Amino acid sequence: MLDELDRNLLEILVRDARTSLKDLAAQVGLSSPSVSERLRRLEERGVIRAFTVEIDPLALGYTLQAIVRIKPLPGKLHIVQKLIEEMEAFGECDKVTGDDCFVARLFVRSIGDLDCILDRIADKAETSTAIVKAQPIRRRPPPLGLPPASSS
């Protein structure tokens, strides 16, 4: 799906999404218009979804992060999902298989804030919470290398 030039462009952008077209072109050996066209096609194909900024939660006063497993009570799945979507403290949430329906990451300033958030869903779901001590691997893209060879 991706050729070597596309992978090179993506690797550069993963390191610094603010890299200029001119610098991208120089690094991959193409003209700026050619790079622009490749990026446009990668966006159209959905390979590139966004050019974003990463914000340090600590710089905004969010001293704690928590991972919360959430198991809605019978008949409460959609209500719980809507609550999660509406609360800004939920930085990300995955709907998963298994005993829990959701695994979410929260950004909070204190344990008291965490309690207030969890209290809002306590009558609609069971929760299990872990406080994040460190994040050895920050969110990163999937590997950009070639897909594994299929066995025939």
mmCIF file with all atom_site columns, C-alpha atoms in Angstrom:
data_model
loop_
_atom_site.group_PDB
_atom_site.id
_atom_site.type_symbol
_atom_site.label_atom_id
_atom_site.label_alt_id
_atom_site.label_comp_id
_atom_site.label_asym_id
_atom_site.label_entity_id
_atom_site.label_seq_id
_atom_site.pdbx_PDB_ins_code
_atom_site.Cartn_x
_atom_site.Cartn_y
_atom_site.Cartn_z
_atom_site.occupancy
_atom_site.B_iso_or_equiv
_atom_site.pdbx_formal_charge
_atom_site.auth_seq_id
_atom_site.auth_comp_id
_atom_site.auth_asym_id
_atom_site.auth_atom_id
_atom_site.pdbx_PDB_model_num
ATOM 1   C CA . MET A 1 1   ? 0.000   0.000   0.000  1.00 0.00 ? 1   MET A CA 1
ATOM 2   C CA . LEU A 1 2   ? 2.830   2.420   0.811  1.00 0.00 ? 2   LEU A CA 1
ATOM 3   C CA . ASP A 1 3   ? 5.943   2.755   -1.280 1.00 0.00 ? 3   ASP A CA 1
ATOM 4   C CA . GLU A 1 4   ? 9.345   3.641   0.157  1.00 0.00 ? 4   GLU A CA 1
ATOM 5   C CA . LEU A 1 5   ? 8.913   7.389   -0.513 1.00 0.00 ? 5   LEU A CA 1
ATOM 6   C CA . ASP A 1 6   ? 5.557   7.434   1.298  1.00 0.00 ? 6   ASP A CA 1
ATOM 7   C CA . ARG A 1 7   ? 7.092   5.625   4.275  1.00 0.00 ? 7   ARG A CA 1
ATOM 8   C CA . ASN A 1 8   ? 10.025  8.076   4.313  1.00 0.00 ? 8   ASN A CA 1
ATOM 9   C CA . LEU A 1 9   ? 7.653   11.046  4.271  1.00 0.00 ? 9   LEU A CA 1
ATOM 10  C CA . LEU A 1 10  ? 5.599   9.555   7.104  1.00 0.00 ? 10  LEU A CA 1
ATOM 11  C CA . GLU A 1 11  ? 8.692   8.819   9.207  1.00 0.00 ? 11  GLU A CA 1
ATOM 12  C CA . ILE A 1 12  ? 9.841   12.432  8.855  1.00 0.00 ? 12  ILE A CA 1
ATOM 13  C CA . LEU A 1 13  ? 6.383   13.773  9.726  1.00 0.00 ? 13  LEU A CA 1
ATOM 14  C CA . VAL A 1 14  ? 6.083   11.470  12.746 1.00 0.00 ? 14  VAL A CA 1
ATOM 15  C CA . ARG A 1 15  ? 9.295   13.001  14.115 1.00 0.00 ? 15  ARG A CA 1
ATOM 16  C CA . ASP A 1 16  ? 8.136   16.564  13.317 1.00 0.00 ? 16  ASP A CA 1
ATOM 17  C CA . ALA A 1 17  ? 4.734   17.220  11.748 1.00 0.00 ? 17  ALA A CA 1
ATOM 18  C CA . ARG A 1 18  ? 5.753   20.866  11.235 1.00 0.00 ? 18  ARG A CA 1
ATOM 19  C CA . THR A 1 19  ? 8.477   20.002  8.726  1.00 0.00 ? 19  THR A CA 1
ATOM 20  C CA . SER A 1 20  ? 8.050   22.335  5.756  1.00 0.00 ? 20  SER A CA 1
ATOM 21  C CA . LEU A 1 21  ? 7.308   21.069  2.257  1.00 0.00 ? 21  LEU A CA 1
ATOM 22  C CA . LYS A 1 22  ? 10.673  22.421  1.163  1.00 0.00 ? 22  LYS A CA 1
ATOM 23  C CA . ASP A 1 23  ? 12.514  20.442  3.871  1.00 0.00 ? 23  ASP A CA 1
ATOM 24  C CA . LEU A 1 24  ? 10.447  17.310  3.190  1.00 0.00 ? 24  LEU A CA 1
ATOM 25  C CA . ALA A 1 25  ? 11.243  17.566  -0.509 1.00 0.00 ? 25  ALA A CA 1
ATOM 26  C CA . ALA A 1 26  ? 14.966  17.974  0.171  1.00 0.00 ? 26  ALA A CA 1
ATOM 27  C CA . GLN A 1 27  ? 15.021  14.978  2.517  1.00 0.00 ? 27  GLN A CA 1
ATOM 28  C CA . VAL A 1 28  ? 13.286  12.601  0.106  1.00 0.00 ? 28  VAL A CA 1
ATOM 29  C CA . GLY A 1 29  ? 14.730  13.948  -3.141 1.00 0.00 ? 29  GLY A CA 1
ATOM 30  C CA . LEU A 1 30  ? 11.508  15.240  -4.741 1.00 0.00 ? 30  LEU A CA 1
ATOM 31  C CA . SER A 1 31  ? 10.166  18.662  -5.674 1.00 0.00 ? 31  SER A CA 1
ATOM 32  C CA . SER A 1 32  ? 7.883   20.508  -3.249 1.00 0.00 ? 32  SER A CA 1
ATOM 33  C CA . PRO A 1 33  ? 4.866   20.089  -5.600 1.00 0.00 ? 33  PRO A CA 1
ATOM 34  C CA . SER A 1 34  ? 5.517   16.333  -5.809 1.00 0.00 ? 34  SER A CA 1
ATOM 35  C CA . VAL A 1 35  ? 5.677   16.069  -2.021 1.00 0.00 ? 35  VAL A CA 1
ATOM 36  C CA . SER A 1 36  ? 2.518   18.141  -1.705 1.00 0.00 ? 36  SER A CA 1
ATOM 37  C CA . GLU A 1 37  ? 0.707   15.809  -4.121 1.00 0.00 ? 37  GLU A CA 1
ATOM 38  C CA . ARG A 1 38  ? 1.896   12.697  -2.252 1.00 0.00 ? 38  ARG A CA 1
ATOM 39  C CA . LEU A 1 39  ? 0.718   14.144  1.067  1.00 0.00 ? 39  LEU A CA 1
ATOM 40  C CA . ARG A 1 40  ? -2.644  15.044  -0.471 1.00 0.00 ? 40  ARG A CA 1
ATOM 41  C CA . ARG A 1 41  ? -3.058  11.458  -1.718 1.00 0.00 ? 41  ARG A CA 1
ATOM 42  C CA . LEU A 1 42  ? -2.057  10.046  1.679  1.00 0.00 ? 42  LEU A CA 1
ATOM 43  C CA . GLU A 1 43  ? -4.727  12.246  3.282  1.00 0.00 ? 43  GLU A CA 1
ATOM 44  C CA . GLU A 1 44  ? -7.366  11.266  0.712  1.00 0.00 ? 44  GLU A CA 1
ATOM 45  C CA . ARG A 1 45  ? -6.608  7.575   1.307  1.00 0.00 ? 45  ARG A CA 1
ATOM 46  C CA . GLY A 1 46  ? -6.952  8.096   5.054  1.00 0.00 ? 46  GLY A CA 1
ATOM 47  C CA . VAL A 1 47  ? -3.329  7.177   5.799  1.00 0.00 ? 47  VAL A CA 1
ATOM 48  C CA . ILE A 1 48  ? -2.768  10.645  7.273  1.00 0.00 ? 48  ILE A CA 1
ATOM 49  C CA . ARG A 1 49  ? -5.744  11.609  9.404  1.00 0.00 ? 49  ARG A CA 1
ATOM 50  C CA . ALA A 1 50  ? -4.438  14.826  10.940 1.00 0.00 ? 50  ALA A CA 1
ATOM 51  C CA . PHE A 1 51  ? -1.429  16.994  11.626 1.00 0.00 ? 51  PHE A CA 1
ATOM 52  C CA . THR A 1 52  ? -1.605  17.580  15.365 1.00 0.00 ? 52  THR A CA 1
ATOM 53  C CA . VAL A 1 53  ? 0.104   19.057  18.372 1.00 0.00 ? 53  VAL A CA 1
ATOM 54  C CA . GLU A 1 54  ? 1.027   17.077  21.488 1.00 0.00 ? 54  GLU A CA 1
ATOM 55  C CA . ILE A 1 55  ? 0.305   18.896  24.751 1.00 0.00 ? 55  ILE A CA 1
ATOM 56  C CA . ASP A 1 56  ? 1.997   17.992  28.024 1.00 0.00 ? 56  ASP A CA 1
ATOM 57  C CA . PRO A 1 57  ? -0.834  17.399  30.547 1.00 0.00 ? 57  PRO A CA 1
ATOM 58  C CA . LEU A 1 58  ? 1.467   18.362  33.429 1.00 0.00 ? 58  LEU A CA 1
ATOM 59  C CA . ALA A 1 59  ? 1.993   21.817  31.897 1.00 0.00 ? 59  ALA A CA 1
ATOM 60  C CA . LEU A 1 60  ? -1.781  22.334  32.217 1.00 0.00 ? 60  LEU A CA 1
ATOM 61  C CA . GLY A 1 61  ? -1.875  21.181  35.831 1.00 0.00 ? 61  GLY A CA 1
ATOM 62  C CA . TYR A 1 62  ? -3.009  17.590  35.225 1.00 0.00 ? 62  TYR A CA 1
ATOM 63  C CA . THR A 1 63  ? -0.691  15.910  37.709 1.00 0.00 ? 63  THR A CA 1
ATOM 64  C CA . LEU A 1 64  ? -2.358  12.502  37.496 1.00 0.00 ? 64  LEU A CA 1
ATOM 65  C CA . GLN A 1 65  ? -3.403  10.155  34.751 1.00 0.00 ? 65  GLN A CA 1
ATOM 66  C CA . ALA A 1 66  ? -5.592  7.158   35.376 1.00 0.00 ? 66  ALA A CA 1
ATOM 67  C CA . ILE A 1 67  ? -6.474  4.120   33.305 1.00 0.00 ? 67  ILE A CA 1
ATOM 68  C CA . VAL A 1 68  ? -10.058 3.108   34.004 1.00 0.00 ? 68  VAL A CA 1
ATOM 69  C CA . ARG A 1 69  ? -11.732 -0.123  32.958 1.00 0.00 ? 69  ARG A CA 1
ATOM 70  C CA . ILE A 1 70  ? -15.466 0.449   32.688 1.00 0.00 ? 70  ILE A CA 1
ATOM 71  C CA . LYS A 1 71  ? -18.166 -2.224  32.667 1.00 0.00 ? 71  LYS A CA 1
ATOM 72  C CA . PRO A 1 72  ? -21.631 -0.707  32.113 1.00 0.00 ? 72  PRO A CA 1
ATOM 73  C CA . LEU A 1 73  ? -24.509 -2.230  34.042 1.00 0.00 ? 73  LEU A CA 1
ATOM 74  C CA . PRO A 1 74  ? -27.111 -4.106  31.951 1.00 0.00 ? 74  PRO A CA 1
ATOM 75  C CA . GLY A 1 75  ? -28.926 -1.757  29.581 1.00 0.00 ? 75  GLY A CA 1
ATOM 76  C CA . LYS A 1 76  ? -26.574 1.176   30.348 1.00 0.00 ? 76  LYS A CA 1
ATOM 77  C CA . LEU A 1 77  ? -23.968 0.777   27.578 1.00 0.00 ? 77  LEU A CA 1
ATOM 78  C CA . HIS A 1 78  ? -25.118 3.706   25.422 1.00 0.00 ? 78  HIS A CA 1
ATOM 79  C CA . ILE A 1 79  ? -25.679 5.962   28.440 1.00 0.00 ? 79  ILE A CA 1
ATOM 80  C CA . VAL A 1 80  ? -22.171 5.251   29.763 1.00 0.00 ? 80  VAL A CA 1
ATOM 81  C CA . GLN A 1 81  ? -20.605 5.754   26.338 1.00 0.00 ? 81  GLN A CA 1
ATOM 82  C CA . LYS A 1 82  ? -22.345 9.119   25.976 1.00 0.00 ? 82  LYS A CA 1
ATOM 83  C CA . LEU A 1 83  ? -21.129 10.227  29.423 1.00 0.00 ? 83  LEU A CA 1
ATOM 84  C CA . ILE A 1 84  ? -17.552 9.250   28.571 1.00 0.00 ? 84  ILE A CA 1
ATOM 85  C CA . GLU A 1 85  ? -17.730 11.131  25.267 1.00 0.00 ? 85  GLU A CA 1
ATOM 86  C CA . GLU A 1 86  ? -19.037 14.273  27.002 1.00 0.00 ? 86  GLU A CA 1
ATOM 87  C CA . MET A 1 87  ? -16.459 14.449  29.811 1.00 0.00 ? 87  MET A CA 1
ATOM 88  C CA . GLU A 1 88  ? -13.303 16.299  28.735 1.00 0.00 ? 88  GLU A CA 1
ATOM 89  C CA . ALA A 1 89  ? -11.198 14.526  31.368 1.00 0.00 ? 89  ALA A CA 1
ATOM 90  C CA . PHE A 1 90  ? -11.325 11.381  29.234 1.00 0.00 ? 90  PHE A CA 1
ATOM 91  C CA . GLY A 1 91  ? -8.317  11.823  26.942 1.00 0.00 ? 91  GLY A CA 1
ATOM 92  C CA . GLU A 1 92  ? -8.952  8.604   25.079 1.00 0.00 ? 92  GLU A CA 1
ATOM 93  C CA . CYS A 1 93  ? -11.209 5.605   25.304 1.00 0.00 ? 93  CYS A CA 1
ATOM 94  C CA . ASP A 1 94  ? -11.311 2.247   23.558 1.00 0.00 ? 94  ASP A CA 1
ATOM 95  C CA . LYS A 1 95  ? -14.361 0.012   23.290 1.00 0.00 ? 95  LYS A CA 1
ATOM 96  C CA . VAL A 1 96  ? -12.989 -3.480  23.909 1.00 0.00 ? 96  VAL A CA 1
ATOM 97  C CA . THR A 1 97  ? -13.951 -7.132  24.099 1.00 0.00 ? 97  THR A CA 1
ATOM 98  C CA . GLY A 1 98  ? -13.815 -9.060  27.359 1.00 0.00 ? 98  GLY A CA 1
ATOM 99  C CA . ASP A 1 99  ? -15.314 -8.366  30.757 1.00 0.00 ? 99  ASP A CA 1
ATOM 100 C CA . ASP A 1 100 ? -15.046 -4.590  30.429 1.00 0.00 ? 100 ASP A CA 1
ATOM 101 C CA . CYS A 1 101 ? -16.607 -2.646  27.586 1.00 0.00 ? 101 CYS A CA 1
ATOM 102 C CA . PHE A 1 102 ? -14.314 0.396   27.777 1.00 0.00 ? 102 PHE A CA 1
ATOM 103 C CA . VAL A 1 103 ? -10.716 1.118   28.691 1.00 0.00 ? 103 VAL A CA 1
ATOM 104 C CA . ALA A 1 104 ? -10.124 4.848   29.117 1.00 0.00 ? 104 ALA A CA 1
ATOM 105 C CA . ARG A 1 105 ? -7.346  7.289   30.011 1.00 0.00 ? 105 ARG A CA 1
ATOM 106 C CA . LEU A 1 106 ? -8.264  10.226  32.218 1.00 0.00 ? 106 LEU A CA 1
ATOM 107 C CA . PHE A 1 107 ? -6.326  13.401  32.936 1.00 0.00 ? 107 PHE A CA 1
ATOM 108 C CA . VAL A 1 108 ? -7.016  14.779  36.432 1.00 0.00 ? 108 VAL A CA 1
ATOM 109 C CA . ARG A 1 109 ? -5.502  17.317  38.785 1.00 0.00 ? 109 ARG A CA 1
ATOM 110 C CA . SER A 1 110 ? -6.178  15.336  41.972 1.00 0.00 ? 110 SER A CA 1
ATOM 111 C CA . ILE A 1 111 ? -7.621  12.149  43.400 1.00 0.00 ? 111 ILE A CA 1
ATOM 112 C CA . GLY A 1 112 ? -10.636 14.246  44.405 1.00 0.00 ? 112 GLY A CA 1
ATOM 113 C CA . ASP A 1 113 ? -11.203 15.179  40.754 1.00 0.00 ? 113 ASP A CA 1
ATOM 114 C CA . LEU A 1 114 ? -10.916 11.506  39.807 1.00 0.00 ? 114 LEU A CA 1
ATOM 115 C CA . ASP A 1 115 ? -13.512 10.581  42.437 1.00 0.00 ? 115 ASP A CA 1
ATOM 116 C CA . CYS A 1 116 ? -15.931 13.234  41.111 1.00 0.00 ? 116 CYS A CA 1
ATOM 117 C CA . ILE A 1 117 ? -15.623 11.915  37.566 1.00 0.00 ? 117 ILE A CA 1
ATOM 118 C CA . LEU A 1 118 ? -16.079 8.296   38.598 1.00 0.00 ? 118 LEU A CA 1
ATOM 119 C CA . ASP A 1 119 ? -19.046 9.236   40.806 1.00 0.00 ? 119 ASP A CA 1
ATOM 120 C CA . ARG A 1 120 ? -20.846 10.475  37.675 1.00 0.00 ? 120 ARG A CA 1
ATOM 121 C CA . ILE A 1 121 ? -20.891 6.947   36.236 1.00 0.00 ? 121 ILE A CA 1
ATOM 122 C CA . ALA A 1 122 ? -20.923 4.890   39.463 1.00 0.00 ? 122 ALA A CA 1
ATOM 123 C CA . ASP A 1 123 ? -24.667 4.172   39.300 1.00 0.00 ? 123 ASP A CA 1
ATOM 124 C CA . LYS A 1 124 ? -24.381 3.131   35.634 1.00 0.00 ? 124 LYS A CA 1
ATOM 125 C CA . ALA A 1 125 ? -21.166 1.084   35.546 1.00 0.00 ? 125 ALA A CA 1
ATOM 126 C CA . GLU A 1 126 ? -18.574 -0.820  37.513 1.00 0.00 ? 126 GLU A CA 1
ATOM 127 C CA . THR A 1 127 ? -15.070 0.642   37.292 1.00 0.00 ? 127 THR A CA 1
ATOM 128 C CA . SER A 1 128 ? -11.542 -0.466  38.057 1.00 0.00 ? 128 SER A CA 1
ATOM 129 C CA . THR A 1 129 ? -8.931  2.280   38.190 1.00 0.00 ? 129 THR A CA 1
ATOM 130 C CA . ALA A 1 130 ? -5.138  2.308   38.034 1.00 0.00 ? 130 ALA A CA 1
ATOM 131 C CA . ILE A 1 131 ? -3.030  5.437   38.489 1.00 0.00 ? 131 ILE A CA 1
ATOM 132 C CA . VAL A 1 132 ? -0.347  5.826   35.817 1.00 0.00 ? 132 VAL A CA 1
ATOM 133 C CA . LYS A 1 133 ? 3.140   5.997   37.379 1.00 0.00 ? 133 LYS A CA 1
ATOM 134 C CA . ALA A 1 134 ? 5.068   6.443   34.126 1.00 0.00 ? 134 ALA A CA 1
ATOM 135 C CA . GLN A 1 135 ? 4.511   6.124   30.401 1.00 0.00 ? 135 GLN A CA 1
ATOM 136 C CA . PRO A 1 136 ? 7.576   4.347   28.956 1.00 0.00 ? 136 PRO A CA 1
ATOM 137 C CA . ILE A 1 137 ? 6.008   4.379   25.486 1.00 0.00 ? 137 ILE A CA 1
ATOM 138 C CA . ARG A 1 138 ? 3.958   7.378   24.463 1.00 0.00 ? 138 ARG A CA 1
ATOM 139 C CA . ARG A 1 139 ? 1.297   7.004   21.814 1.00 0.00 ? 139 ARG A CA 1
ATOM 140 C CA . ARG A 1 140 ? 3.054   6.220   18.566 1.00 0.00 ? 140 ARG A CA 1
ATOM 141 C CA . PRO A 1 141 ? 1.976   5.263   15.084 1.00 0.00 ? 141 PRO A CA 1
ATOM 142 C CA . PRO A 1 142 ? 1.936   1.673   13.879 1.00 0.00 ? 142 PRO A CA 1
ATOM 143 C CA . PRO A 1 143 ? 5.191   0.423   12.324 1.00 0.00 ? 143 PRO A CA 1
ATOM 144 C CA . LEU A 1 144 ? 5.768   1.981   8.911  1.00 0.00 ? 144 LEU A CA 1
ATOM 145 C CA . GLY A 1 145 ? 7.817   -0.923  7.560  1.00 0.00 ? 145 GLY A CA 1
ATOM 146 C CA . LEU A 1 146 ? 6.697   -3.433  5.005  1.00 0.00 ? 146 LEU A CA 1
ATOM 147 C CA . PRO A 1 147 ? 3.835   -5.746  6.028  1.00 0.00 ? 147 PRO A CA 1
ATOM 148 C CA . PRO A 1 148 ? 4.961   -9.250  7.021  1.00 0.00 ? 148 PRO A CA 1
ATOM 149 C CA . ALA A 1 149 ? 5.186   -11.734 4.157  1.00 0.00 ? 149 ALA A CA 1
ATOM 150 C CA . SER A 1 150 ? 2.232   -14.099 4.032  1.00 0.00 ? 150 SER A CA 1
ATOM 151 C CA . SER A 1 151 ? 2.990   -17.763 4.347  1.00 0.00 ? 151 SER A CA 1
ATOM 152 C CA . SER A 1 152 ? 1.803   -19.868 1.445  1.00 0.00 ? 152 SER A CA 1
#
